[in-house]
Coordinates of C-alpha atoms and ligand atoms in Angstrom, one line a residue:
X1 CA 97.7 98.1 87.3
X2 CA 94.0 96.9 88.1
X3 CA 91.1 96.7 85.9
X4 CA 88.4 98.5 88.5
X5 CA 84.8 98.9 88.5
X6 CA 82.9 102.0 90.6
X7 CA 79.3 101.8 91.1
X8 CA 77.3 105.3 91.3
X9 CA 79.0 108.7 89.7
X10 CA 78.1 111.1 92.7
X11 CA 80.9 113.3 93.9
X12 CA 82.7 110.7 96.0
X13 CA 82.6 108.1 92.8
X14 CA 83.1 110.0 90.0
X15 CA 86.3 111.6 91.8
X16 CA 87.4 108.0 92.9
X17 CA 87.2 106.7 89.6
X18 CA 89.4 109.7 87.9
X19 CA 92.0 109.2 90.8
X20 CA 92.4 105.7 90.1
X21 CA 92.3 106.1 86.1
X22 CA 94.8 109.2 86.5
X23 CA 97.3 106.9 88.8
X24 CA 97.1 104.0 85.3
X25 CA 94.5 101.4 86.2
X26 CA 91.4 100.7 84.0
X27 CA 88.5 102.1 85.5
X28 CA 84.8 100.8 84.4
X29 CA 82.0 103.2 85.6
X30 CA 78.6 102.9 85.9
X31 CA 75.3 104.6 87.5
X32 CA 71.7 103.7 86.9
X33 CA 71.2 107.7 85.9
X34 CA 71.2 107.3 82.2
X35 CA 71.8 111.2 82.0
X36 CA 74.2 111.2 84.6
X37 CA 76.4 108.5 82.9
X38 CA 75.8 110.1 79.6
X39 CA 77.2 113.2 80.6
X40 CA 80.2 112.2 82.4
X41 CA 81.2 110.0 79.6
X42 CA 80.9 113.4 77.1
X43 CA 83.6 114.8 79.6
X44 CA 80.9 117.0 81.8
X45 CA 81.4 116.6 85.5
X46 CA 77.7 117.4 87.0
X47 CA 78.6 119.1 89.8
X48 CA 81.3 121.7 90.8
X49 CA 84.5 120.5 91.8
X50 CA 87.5 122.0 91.2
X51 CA 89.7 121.0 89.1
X52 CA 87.4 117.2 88.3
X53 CA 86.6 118.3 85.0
X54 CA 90.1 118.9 83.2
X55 CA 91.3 115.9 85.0
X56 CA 88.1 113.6 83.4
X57 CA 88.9 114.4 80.4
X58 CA 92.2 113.5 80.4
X59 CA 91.5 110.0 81.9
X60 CA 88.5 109.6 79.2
X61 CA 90.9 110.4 76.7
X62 CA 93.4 108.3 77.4
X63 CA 90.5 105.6 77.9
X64 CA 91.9 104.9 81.2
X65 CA 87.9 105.3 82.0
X66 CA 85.2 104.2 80.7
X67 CA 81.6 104.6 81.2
X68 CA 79.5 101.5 81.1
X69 CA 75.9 101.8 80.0
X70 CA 75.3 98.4 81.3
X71 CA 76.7 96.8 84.7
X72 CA 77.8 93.9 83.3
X73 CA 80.0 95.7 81.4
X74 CA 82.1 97.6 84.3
X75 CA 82.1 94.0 86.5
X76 CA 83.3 91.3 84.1
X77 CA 86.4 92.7 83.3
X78 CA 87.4 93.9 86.9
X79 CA 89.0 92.9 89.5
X80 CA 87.9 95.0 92.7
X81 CA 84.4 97.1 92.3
X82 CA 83.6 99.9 94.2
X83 CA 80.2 100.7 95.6
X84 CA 80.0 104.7 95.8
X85 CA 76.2 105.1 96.3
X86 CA 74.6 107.3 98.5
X87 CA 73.1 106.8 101.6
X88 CA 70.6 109.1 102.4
X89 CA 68.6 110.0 105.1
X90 CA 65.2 108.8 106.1
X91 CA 62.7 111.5 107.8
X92 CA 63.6 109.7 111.0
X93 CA 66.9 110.8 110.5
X94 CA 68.0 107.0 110.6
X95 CA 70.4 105.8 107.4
X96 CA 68.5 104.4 104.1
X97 CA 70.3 101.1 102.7
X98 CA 67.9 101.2 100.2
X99 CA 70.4 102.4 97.6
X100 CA 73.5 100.3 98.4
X101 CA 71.5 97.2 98.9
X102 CA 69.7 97.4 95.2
X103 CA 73.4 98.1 94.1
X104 CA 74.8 94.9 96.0
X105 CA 71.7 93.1 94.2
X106 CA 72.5 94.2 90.4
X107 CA 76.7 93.6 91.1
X108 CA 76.1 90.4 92.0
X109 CA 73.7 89.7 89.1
X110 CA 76.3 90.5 86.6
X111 CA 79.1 88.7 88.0
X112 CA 78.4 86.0 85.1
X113 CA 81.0 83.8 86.2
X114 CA 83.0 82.5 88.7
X115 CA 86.2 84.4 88.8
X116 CA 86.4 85.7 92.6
X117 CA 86.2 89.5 92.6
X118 CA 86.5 91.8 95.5
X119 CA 83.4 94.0 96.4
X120 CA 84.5 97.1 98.3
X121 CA 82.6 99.4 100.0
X122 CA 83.3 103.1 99.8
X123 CA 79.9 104.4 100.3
X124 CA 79.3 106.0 104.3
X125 CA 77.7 103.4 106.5
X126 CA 76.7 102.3 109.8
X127 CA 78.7 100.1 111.3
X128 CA 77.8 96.7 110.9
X129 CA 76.0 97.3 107.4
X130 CA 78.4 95.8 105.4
X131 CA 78.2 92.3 107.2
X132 CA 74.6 92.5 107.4
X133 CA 73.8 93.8 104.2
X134 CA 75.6 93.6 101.3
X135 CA 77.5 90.1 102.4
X136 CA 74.2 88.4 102.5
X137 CA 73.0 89.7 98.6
X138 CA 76.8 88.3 97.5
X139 CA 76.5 85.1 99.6
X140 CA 72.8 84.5 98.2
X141 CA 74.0 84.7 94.6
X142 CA 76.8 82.1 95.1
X143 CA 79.5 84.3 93.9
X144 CA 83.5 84.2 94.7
X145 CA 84.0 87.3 96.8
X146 CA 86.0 89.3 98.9
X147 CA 84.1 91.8 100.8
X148 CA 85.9 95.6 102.1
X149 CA 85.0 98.5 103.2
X150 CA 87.2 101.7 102.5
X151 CA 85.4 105.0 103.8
X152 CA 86.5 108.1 101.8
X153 CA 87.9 111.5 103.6
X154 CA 87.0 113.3 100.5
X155 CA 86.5 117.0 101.4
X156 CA 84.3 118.7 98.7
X157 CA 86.2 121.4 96.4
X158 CA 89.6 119.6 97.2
X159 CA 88.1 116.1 96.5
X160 CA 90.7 115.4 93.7
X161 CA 93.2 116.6 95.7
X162 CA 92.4 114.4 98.9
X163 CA 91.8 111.1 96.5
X164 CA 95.0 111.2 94.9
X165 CA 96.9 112.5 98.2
X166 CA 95.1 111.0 101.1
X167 CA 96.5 111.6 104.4
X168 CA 95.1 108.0 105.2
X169 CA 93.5 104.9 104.0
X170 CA 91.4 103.0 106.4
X171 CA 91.0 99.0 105.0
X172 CA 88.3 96.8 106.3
X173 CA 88.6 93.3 105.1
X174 CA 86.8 90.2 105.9
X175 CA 90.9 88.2 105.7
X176 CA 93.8 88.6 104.9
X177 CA 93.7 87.4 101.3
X178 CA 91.5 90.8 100.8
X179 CA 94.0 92.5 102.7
X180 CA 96.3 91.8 100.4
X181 CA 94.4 92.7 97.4
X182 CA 93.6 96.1 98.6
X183 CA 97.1 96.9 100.2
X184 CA 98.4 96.1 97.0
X185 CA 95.8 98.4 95.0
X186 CA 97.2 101.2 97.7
X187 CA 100.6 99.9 97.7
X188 CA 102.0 103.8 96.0
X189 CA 99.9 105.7 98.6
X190 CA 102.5 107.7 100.9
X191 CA 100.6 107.9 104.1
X192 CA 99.3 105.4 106.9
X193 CA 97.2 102.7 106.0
X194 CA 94.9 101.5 109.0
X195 CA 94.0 97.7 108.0
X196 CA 91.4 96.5 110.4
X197 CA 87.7 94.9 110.4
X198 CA 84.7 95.7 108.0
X199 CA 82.6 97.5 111.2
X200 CA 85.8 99.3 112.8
X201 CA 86.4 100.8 109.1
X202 CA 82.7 101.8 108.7
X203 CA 82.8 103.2 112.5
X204 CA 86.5 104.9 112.1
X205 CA 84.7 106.8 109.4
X206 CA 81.3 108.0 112.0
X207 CA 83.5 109.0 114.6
X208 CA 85.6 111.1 112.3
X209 CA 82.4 112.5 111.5
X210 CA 81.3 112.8 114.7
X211 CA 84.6 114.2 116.2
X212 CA 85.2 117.0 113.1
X213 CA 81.3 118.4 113.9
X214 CA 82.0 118.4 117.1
X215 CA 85.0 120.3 117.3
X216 CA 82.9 123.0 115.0
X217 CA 80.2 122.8 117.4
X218 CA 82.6 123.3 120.5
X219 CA 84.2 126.5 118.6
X220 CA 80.7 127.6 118.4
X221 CA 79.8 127.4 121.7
X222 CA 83.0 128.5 122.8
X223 CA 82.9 131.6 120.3
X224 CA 79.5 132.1 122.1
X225 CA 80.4 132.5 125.1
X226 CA 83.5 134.6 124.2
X227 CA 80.5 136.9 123.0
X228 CA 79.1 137.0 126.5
X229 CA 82.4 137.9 128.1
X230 CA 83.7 140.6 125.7
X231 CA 86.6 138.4 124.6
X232 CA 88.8 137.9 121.5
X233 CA 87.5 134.2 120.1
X234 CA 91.2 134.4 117.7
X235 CA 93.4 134.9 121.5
X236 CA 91.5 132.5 122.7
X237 CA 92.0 129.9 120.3
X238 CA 95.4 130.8 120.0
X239 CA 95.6 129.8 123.5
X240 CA 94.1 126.6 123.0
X241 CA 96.5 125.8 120.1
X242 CA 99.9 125.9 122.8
X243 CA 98.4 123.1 124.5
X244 CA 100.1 120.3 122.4
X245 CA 96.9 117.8 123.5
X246 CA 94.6 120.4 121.3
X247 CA 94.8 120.9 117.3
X248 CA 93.7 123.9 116.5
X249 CA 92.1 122.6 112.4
X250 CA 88.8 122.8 112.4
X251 CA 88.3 125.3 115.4
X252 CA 86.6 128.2 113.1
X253 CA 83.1 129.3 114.9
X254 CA 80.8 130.9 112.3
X255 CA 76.8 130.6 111.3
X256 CA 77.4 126.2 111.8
X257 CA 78.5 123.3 109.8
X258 CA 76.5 122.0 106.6
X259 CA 77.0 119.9 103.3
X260 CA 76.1 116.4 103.0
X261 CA 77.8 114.3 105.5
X262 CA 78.4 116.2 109.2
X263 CA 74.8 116.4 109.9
X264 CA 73.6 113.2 108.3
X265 CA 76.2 110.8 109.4
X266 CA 75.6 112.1 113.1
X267 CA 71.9 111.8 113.1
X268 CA 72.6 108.6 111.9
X269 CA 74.8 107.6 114.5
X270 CA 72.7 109.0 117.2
X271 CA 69.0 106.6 115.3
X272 CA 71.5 103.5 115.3
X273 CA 72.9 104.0 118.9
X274 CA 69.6 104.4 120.8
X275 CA 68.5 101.7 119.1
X276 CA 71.3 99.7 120.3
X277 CA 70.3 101.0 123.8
X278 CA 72.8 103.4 124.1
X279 CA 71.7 107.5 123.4
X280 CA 74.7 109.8 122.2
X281 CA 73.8 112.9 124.5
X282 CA 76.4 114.4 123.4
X283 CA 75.8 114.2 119.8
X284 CA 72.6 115.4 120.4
X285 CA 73.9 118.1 121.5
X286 CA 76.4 118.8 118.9
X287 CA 73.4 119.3 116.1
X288 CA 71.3 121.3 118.8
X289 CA 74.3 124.0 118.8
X290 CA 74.3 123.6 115.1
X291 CA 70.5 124.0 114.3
X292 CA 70.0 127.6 116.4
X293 CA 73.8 128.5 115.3
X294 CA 72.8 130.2 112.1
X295 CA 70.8 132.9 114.6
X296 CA 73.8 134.3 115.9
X297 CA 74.5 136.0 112.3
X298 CA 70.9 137.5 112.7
X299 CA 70.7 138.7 116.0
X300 CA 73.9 141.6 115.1
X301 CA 71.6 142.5 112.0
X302 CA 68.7 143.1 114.7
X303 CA 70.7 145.4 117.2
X304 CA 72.0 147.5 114.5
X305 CA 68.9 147.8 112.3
X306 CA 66.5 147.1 114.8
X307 CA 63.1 145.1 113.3
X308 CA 64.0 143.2 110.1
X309 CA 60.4 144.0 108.5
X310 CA 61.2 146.2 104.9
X311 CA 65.0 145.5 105.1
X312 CA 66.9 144.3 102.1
X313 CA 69.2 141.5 103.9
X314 CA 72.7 140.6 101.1
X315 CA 73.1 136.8 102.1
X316 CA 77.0 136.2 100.3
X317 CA 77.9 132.5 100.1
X318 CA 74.5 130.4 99.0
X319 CA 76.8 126.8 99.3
X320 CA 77.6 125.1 102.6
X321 CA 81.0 126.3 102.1
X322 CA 83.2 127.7 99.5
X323 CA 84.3 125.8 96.3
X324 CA 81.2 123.9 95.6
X325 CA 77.9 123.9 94.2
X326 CA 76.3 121.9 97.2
X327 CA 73.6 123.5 99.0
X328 CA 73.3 120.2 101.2
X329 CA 72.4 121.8 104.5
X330 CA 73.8 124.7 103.6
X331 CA 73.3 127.4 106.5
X332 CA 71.9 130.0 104.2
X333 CA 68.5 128.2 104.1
X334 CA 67.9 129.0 107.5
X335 CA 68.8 132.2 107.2
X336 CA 67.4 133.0 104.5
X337 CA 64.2 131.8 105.9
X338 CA 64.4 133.2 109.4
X339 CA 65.2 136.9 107.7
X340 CA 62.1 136.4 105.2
X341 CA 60.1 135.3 108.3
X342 CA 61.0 138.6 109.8
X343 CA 60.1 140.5 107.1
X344 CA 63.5 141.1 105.5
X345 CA 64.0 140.7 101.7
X346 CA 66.7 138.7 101.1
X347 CA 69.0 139.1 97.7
X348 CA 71.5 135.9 97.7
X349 CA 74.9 136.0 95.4
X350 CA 76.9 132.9 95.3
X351 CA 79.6 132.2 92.3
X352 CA 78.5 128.4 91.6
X353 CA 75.3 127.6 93.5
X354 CA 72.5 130.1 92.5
X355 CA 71.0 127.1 90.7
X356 CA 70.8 125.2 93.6
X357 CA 69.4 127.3 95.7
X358 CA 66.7 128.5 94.0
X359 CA 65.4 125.0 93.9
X360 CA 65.3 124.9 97.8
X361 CA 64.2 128.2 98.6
X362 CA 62.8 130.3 95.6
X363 CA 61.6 133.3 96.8
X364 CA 65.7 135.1 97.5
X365 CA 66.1 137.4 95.0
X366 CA 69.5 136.0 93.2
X367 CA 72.2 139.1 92.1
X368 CA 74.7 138.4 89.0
X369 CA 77.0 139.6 91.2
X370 CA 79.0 140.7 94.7
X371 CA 77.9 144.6 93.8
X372 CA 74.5 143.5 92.7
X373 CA 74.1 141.8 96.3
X374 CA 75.3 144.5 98.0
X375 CA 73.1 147.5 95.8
X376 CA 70.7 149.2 98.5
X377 CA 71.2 146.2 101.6
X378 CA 70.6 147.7 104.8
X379 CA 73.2 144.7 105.9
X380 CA 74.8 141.8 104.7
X381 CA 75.8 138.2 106.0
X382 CA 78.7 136.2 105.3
X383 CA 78.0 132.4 104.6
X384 CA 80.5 130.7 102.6
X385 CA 84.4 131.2 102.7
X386 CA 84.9 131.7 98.6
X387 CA 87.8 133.1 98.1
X388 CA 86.2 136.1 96.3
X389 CA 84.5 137.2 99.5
X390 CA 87.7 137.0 101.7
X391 CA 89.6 139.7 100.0
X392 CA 86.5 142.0 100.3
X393 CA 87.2 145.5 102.4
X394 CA 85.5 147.8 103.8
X395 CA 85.5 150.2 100.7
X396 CA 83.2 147.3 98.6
X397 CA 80.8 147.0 101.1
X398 CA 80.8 151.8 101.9
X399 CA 79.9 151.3 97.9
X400 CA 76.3 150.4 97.4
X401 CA 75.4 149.6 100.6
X402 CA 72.6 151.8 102.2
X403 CA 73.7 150.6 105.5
X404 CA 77.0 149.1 105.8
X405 CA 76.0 146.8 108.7
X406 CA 78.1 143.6 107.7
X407 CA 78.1 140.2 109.3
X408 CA 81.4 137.8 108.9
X409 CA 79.7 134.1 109.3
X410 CA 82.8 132.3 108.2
X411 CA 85.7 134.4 110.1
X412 CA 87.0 134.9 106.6
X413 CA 87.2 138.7 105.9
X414 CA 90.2 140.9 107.5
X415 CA 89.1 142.8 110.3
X416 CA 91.6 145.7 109.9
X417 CA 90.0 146.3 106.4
X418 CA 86.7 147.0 107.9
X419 CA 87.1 150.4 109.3
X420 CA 84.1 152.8 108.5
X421 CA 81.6 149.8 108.7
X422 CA 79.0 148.2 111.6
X423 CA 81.4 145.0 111.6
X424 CA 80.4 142.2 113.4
X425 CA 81.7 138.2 113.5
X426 CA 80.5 135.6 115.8
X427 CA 83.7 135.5 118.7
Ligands
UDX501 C1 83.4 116.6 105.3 C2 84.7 115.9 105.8 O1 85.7 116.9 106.1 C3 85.2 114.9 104.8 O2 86.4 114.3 105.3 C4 84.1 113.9 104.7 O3 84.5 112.8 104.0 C5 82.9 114.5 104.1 O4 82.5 115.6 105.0 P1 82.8 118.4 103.5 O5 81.4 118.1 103.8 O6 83.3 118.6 102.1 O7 83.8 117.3 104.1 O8 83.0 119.8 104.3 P2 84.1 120.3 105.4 O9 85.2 121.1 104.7 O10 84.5 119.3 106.4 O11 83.2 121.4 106.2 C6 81.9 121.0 106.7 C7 81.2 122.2 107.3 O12 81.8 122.6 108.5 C8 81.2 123.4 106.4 O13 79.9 124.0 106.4 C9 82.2 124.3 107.0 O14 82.0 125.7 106.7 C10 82.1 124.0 108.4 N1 83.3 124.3 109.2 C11 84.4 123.6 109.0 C12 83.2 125.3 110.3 O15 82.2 125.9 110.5 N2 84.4 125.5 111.0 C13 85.5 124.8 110.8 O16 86.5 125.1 111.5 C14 85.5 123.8 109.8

């Protein structure tokens, strides 16, 4: 078992370092957010994520982790460290280092001696970053390094589940000596390992990116156009899915993608190849068909109900998806602002991320609950695919509505349950 450090307690760290301390190696954390640290070393997990919380406990218990107030303390006694910060966007929609590079900076101040440690990189970046960045900051401190990268596939709301059961580990090493290291960090992991260069890792990880929004952005247009030709999206795709060349995953048209990484990681890719002299057309088309997307939930609403102005809109689902708290993009700020800007009142019900939402867009009326929501709404839209909201039928939404004009933006309720109500789903 290794002695580990991670560096930053976001969702991707904080889940990294339980998986780790739950498979028996001594985890150091730290994050420059006092509170954050604080509070994840009381056993509170700051976000939603199913499941994280029981599991911390456990490992902080056990002191398999521990939280380090000071950075020294989570890199002298490890072995391999782990940079988890973010890496947001600037307004130009190109990718701040900012973060990881003051991280590099302060790891590589508290090496304190000169035992070779390996630096890995977890955090989502540009290709070439790595090298250009965080190599120089070790190389000017005249430590003993190996440098990685290792890009996490970390789905939020089954993030535990995908760290301690990946379906793949992609290494990028600068030798083999670090090759080594890492394989043998991995070396229970049940599933390929991809071993390759620092830039391929950090690029495998875009185009995944890339190639899942994508896919969502092609079911959208797709669904679209199924709209224009009276079609069945569901045949359709099932269609598709005999063609042995074409997976079906990740082929559900709705109101578009959000959360943290789809939209970010693409704008990114699309600043950093026209700079490069090469411009991603495509890509750029893959967030166009995301941006107007969200309309096609509001359009139904407008045929049925005609003008918006005076109508009390339910918006279900306030996250960018079911099972978190993450309102990241989320598609129910647009929508909530378009139906405002036409008039509508909008009353929002989501079970984990009122909170958040009412930081980004304040004036939604939040219910305590699906009924609440529901009370009075001349119609209702679908936005997240909690659970909860699947196994509504028609018979909850007959029940307060004054109009039962509902909107499926997720593909997640069961159409032969909707009989009696104005049902309508994009495809
Ligand atoms: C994603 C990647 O899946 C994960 O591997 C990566 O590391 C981080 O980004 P996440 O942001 O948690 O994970 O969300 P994901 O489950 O991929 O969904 C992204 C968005 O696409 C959601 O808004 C979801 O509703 C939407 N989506 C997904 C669709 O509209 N249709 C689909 O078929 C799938």
């Amino acid at each position: 078992m290794a002695n580990l450090a991670l560096v930053g307690l976001g969702p991707v760290g904080l889940t990294t370092a339980v998986a780790f301390a739950a498979q028996g190696h001594r985890v150091t954390a730290v994050d420059i957010d006092a509170e954050r640290s604080a509070q994840v070393a009381r056993g509170e997990v700051p976000f939603y994520e199913k499941g994280l919380e029981a599991a911390l406990r456990k490992v902080l218990k056990q002191r398999r982790l521990v939280v380090a107030r000071r950075m020294e303390d989570a890199v002298r006694p490890s072995s391999v460290m782990f940079l988890c910060v973010g890496t947001p966007p600037r307004p130009d929609g190109s990718m701040d280092d900012g973060p990881l590079r003051d991280a590099a900076k302060m790891l590589a101040a508290a090496w304190g001696d000169g035992r070779p440690r390996t630096v890995v990189v977890k955090s989502t970046v540009l290709p070439g970053t790595t090298e250009s960045v965080v190599q120089p900051i070790l190389e000017s401190a005249e430590v003993p390094f190996h440098l990685a990268v290792n890009p996490e596939f970390l789905r939020e709301g089954r993030a535990l589940e995908d760290a301690l059961r990946p379906d793949r580990i992609v290494l990028g090493v600068d030798g083999s000596a670090t090759a080594r290291i890492l394989r043998n960090l991995f070396h229970s992991a049940k599933c390929p390992i991809l071993v390759t260069t620092l830039r391929t890792a950090e690029s495998v990880k875009h185009a995944t990116n890339a190639f899942l929004a994508a896919k969502v952005s092609l079911a959208n247009e797709l669904a679209n156009l199924c709209d224009g030709f009276g079609v069945e999206y569901d045949t359709v795709l099932q269609g598709l899915a005999l063609d042995p060349r074409i997976n079906p995953k990740f082929l559900v048209p709705g109101v578009g993608f959000g959360g943290s990484c789809f939209s970010k990681d693409v704008h990114a890719l699309i600043a950093a190849g026209t700079k490069k002299g090469y411009r991603p057309q495509l890509l750029e088309a893959v967030l166009e068909v995301n941006d107007r997307q969200f309309l096609r939930a509001i359009a139904p609403l407008e045929e049925e109900l005609g003008s918006l102005a005076g109508r009390r809109i339910a918006l279900l689902g306030l996250a960018f998806k079911g099972g978190t708290d993450d309102v990241r993009e989320s598609r129910a700020v647009p929508i909530a602002r378009e139906l405002m800007n036409r008039g509508a009142t909008v009353v929002g019900y989501d079970p984990a991320a009122m909170n958040g939402f009412a930081k980004v867009v304040p004036e939604v009326h939040l219910a305590k609950s699906i009924e609440e929501a529901l009370k009075g709404a001349d119609g209702c839209i679908l936005q997240a695919d909690w659970p909860i909201f699947s196994r509504l039928t028609a018979k909850d939404f007959l029940a307060g509505m004054a109009q039962p004009v509902v909107v499926d933006g997720r593909r997640i309720l069961d159409r032969k349950k909707m009989n009696g109500i104005r049902f309508h789903r994009i495809g």
